[in-house]
């Protein structure tokens, strides 16, 4: 093995360790994102469960409409957040260096 290959492998090892995820260093922003994603998934699951029970005749129509409205609102919110993130990313790409 020549010197450049050894140097490259050492640099790769250092870079890999530096880029490894560290859950303790994530901070409150990551926790807030995890909470939002968990809440979104729970809302979708509630809507699906209400729809399943309505199909089998075990759910109140009012509860079904309410669950579907909450699900629709959650999806619209997620799409809006996604669009804002994409817009911000595109704005960063347009910045002159």
Short mmCIF file of C-alpha atoms in Angstrom, two decimals:
data_model
loop_
_atom_site.label_atom_id
_atom_site.label_comp_id
_atom_site.label_asym_id
_atom_site.label_seq_id
_atom_site.Cartn_x
_atom_site.Cartn_y
_atom_site.Cartn_z
CA UNK A 1 0.00 0.00 0.00
CA UNK A 2 1.45 3.34 -0.95
CA UNK A 3 1.40 6.49 1.13
CA UNK A 4 -1.50 8.18 -0.71
CA UNK A 5 -3.79 5.19 -0.24
CA UNK A 6 -2.96 5.05 3.47
CA UNK A 7 -3.52 8.80 3.83
CA UNK A 8 -6.83 8.55 1.97
CA UNK A 9 -8.05 5.70 4.17
CA UNK A 10 -7.08 7.62 7.33
CA UNK A 11 -8.86 10.74 6.08
CA UNK A 12 -11.92 8.68 5.26
CA UNK A 13 -11.93 7.14 8.74
CA UNK A 14 -11.78 10.59 10.36
CA UNK A 15 -14.49 11.99 8.10
CA UNK A 16 -16.76 9.03 8.72
CA UNK A 17 -16.46 9.46 12.49
CA UNK A 18 -17.16 13.19 12.19
CA UNK A 19 -20.24 12.63 10.04
CA UNK A 20 -21.72 9.88 12.22
CA UNK A 21 -25.06 10.83 13.79
CA UNK A 22 -24.93 11.75 17.45
CA UNK A 23 -28.38 11.58 19.06
CA UNK A 24 -27.19 13.33 22.23
CA UNK A 25 -26.03 16.38 20.25
CA UNK A 26 -29.28 16.75 18.31
CA UNK A 27 -30.77 19.26 20.71
CA UNK A 28 -34.33 20.54 21.13
CA UNK A 29 -34.93 21.24 17.42
CA UNK A 30 -34.55 17.57 16.61
CA UNK A 31 -36.85 16.66 19.46
CA UNK A 32 -39.48 19.09 18.20
CA UNK A 33 -39.25 17.59 14.71
CA UNK A 34 -39.57 14.07 16.13
CA UNK A 35 -42.62 15.13 18.13
CA UNK A 36 -44.23 16.72 15.07
CA UNK A 37 -43.56 13.65 12.93
CA UNK A 38 -44.91 11.37 15.64
CA UNK A 39 -48.03 13.50 16.02
CA UNK A 40 -48.54 13.48 12.24
CA UNK A 41 -48.26 9.69 12.13
CA UNK A 42 -50.67 9.33 15.05
CA UNK A 43 -53.21 11.58 13.34
CA UNK A 44 -53.01 9.55 10.14
CA UNK A 45 -53.38 6.30 12.09
CA UNK A 46 -56.43 7.66 13.91
CA UNK A 47 -58.03 8.61 10.58
CA UNK A 48 -57.30 5.18 9.12
CA UNK A 49 -58.72 3.44 12.19
CA UNK A 50 -61.88 5.55 12.05
CA UNK A 51 -62.30 4.78 8.34
CA UNK A 52 -61.83 1.04 8.95
CA UNK A 53 -64.36 0.97 11.75
CA UNK A 54 -66.83 3.00 9.64
CA UNK A 55 -66.52 0.44 6.84
CA UNK A 56 -67.40 -2.35 9.24
CA UNK A 57 -70.27 -0.33 10.72
CA UNK A 58 -68.68 0.21 14.12
CA UNK A 59 -68.05 3.95 14.01
CA UNK A 60 -70.17 7.01 14.46
CA UNK A 61 -70.37 9.02 11.19
CA UNK A 62 -69.63 12.21 13.11
CA UNK A 63 -66.42 10.68 14.52
CA UNK A 64 -65.41 9.58 11.02
CA UNK A 65 -65.90 13.06 9.57
CA UNK A 66 -63.97 14.62 12.44
CA UNK A 67 -61.07 12.15 12.09
CA UNK A 68 -60.91 12.68 8.33
CA UNK A 69 -60.95 16.47 8.76
CA UNK A 70 -58.05 16.24 11.23
CA UNK A 71 -56.18 13.98 8.84
CA UNK A 72 -56.77 16.37 5.95
CA UNK A 73 -55.51 19.29 8.01
CA UNK A 74 -52.40 17.35 9.05
CA UNK A 75 -51.59 16.42 5.45
CA UNK A 76 -52.12 19.99 4.24
CA UNK A 77 -49.83 21.25 7.02
CA UNK A 78 -47.14 18.71 6.12
CA UNK A 79 -47.33 19.69 2.45
CA UNK A 80 -47.08 23.37 3.33
CA UNK A 81 -44.02 22.78 5.51
CA UNK A 82 -42.44 20.67 2.78
CA UNK A 83 -43.06 23.42 0.23
CA UNK A 84 -41.47 26.02 2.50
CA UNK A 85 -38.40 23.81 3.01
CA UNK A 86 -38.06 23.31 -0.76
CA UNK A 87 -38.43 27.06 -1.36
CA UNK A 88 -35.75 27.80 1.25
CA UNK A 89 -33.43 25.24 -0.32
CA UNK A 90 -33.96 26.74 -3.78
CA UNK A 91 -33.29 30.20 -2.38
CA UNK A 92 -30.01 28.96 -0.90
CA UNK A 93 -29.05 27.50 -4.28
CA UNK A 94 -29.69 30.87 -5.95
CA UNK A 95 -27.36 32.74 -3.56
CA UNK A 96 -24.19 34.01 -5.16
CA UNK A 97 -21.01 32.55 -3.76
#
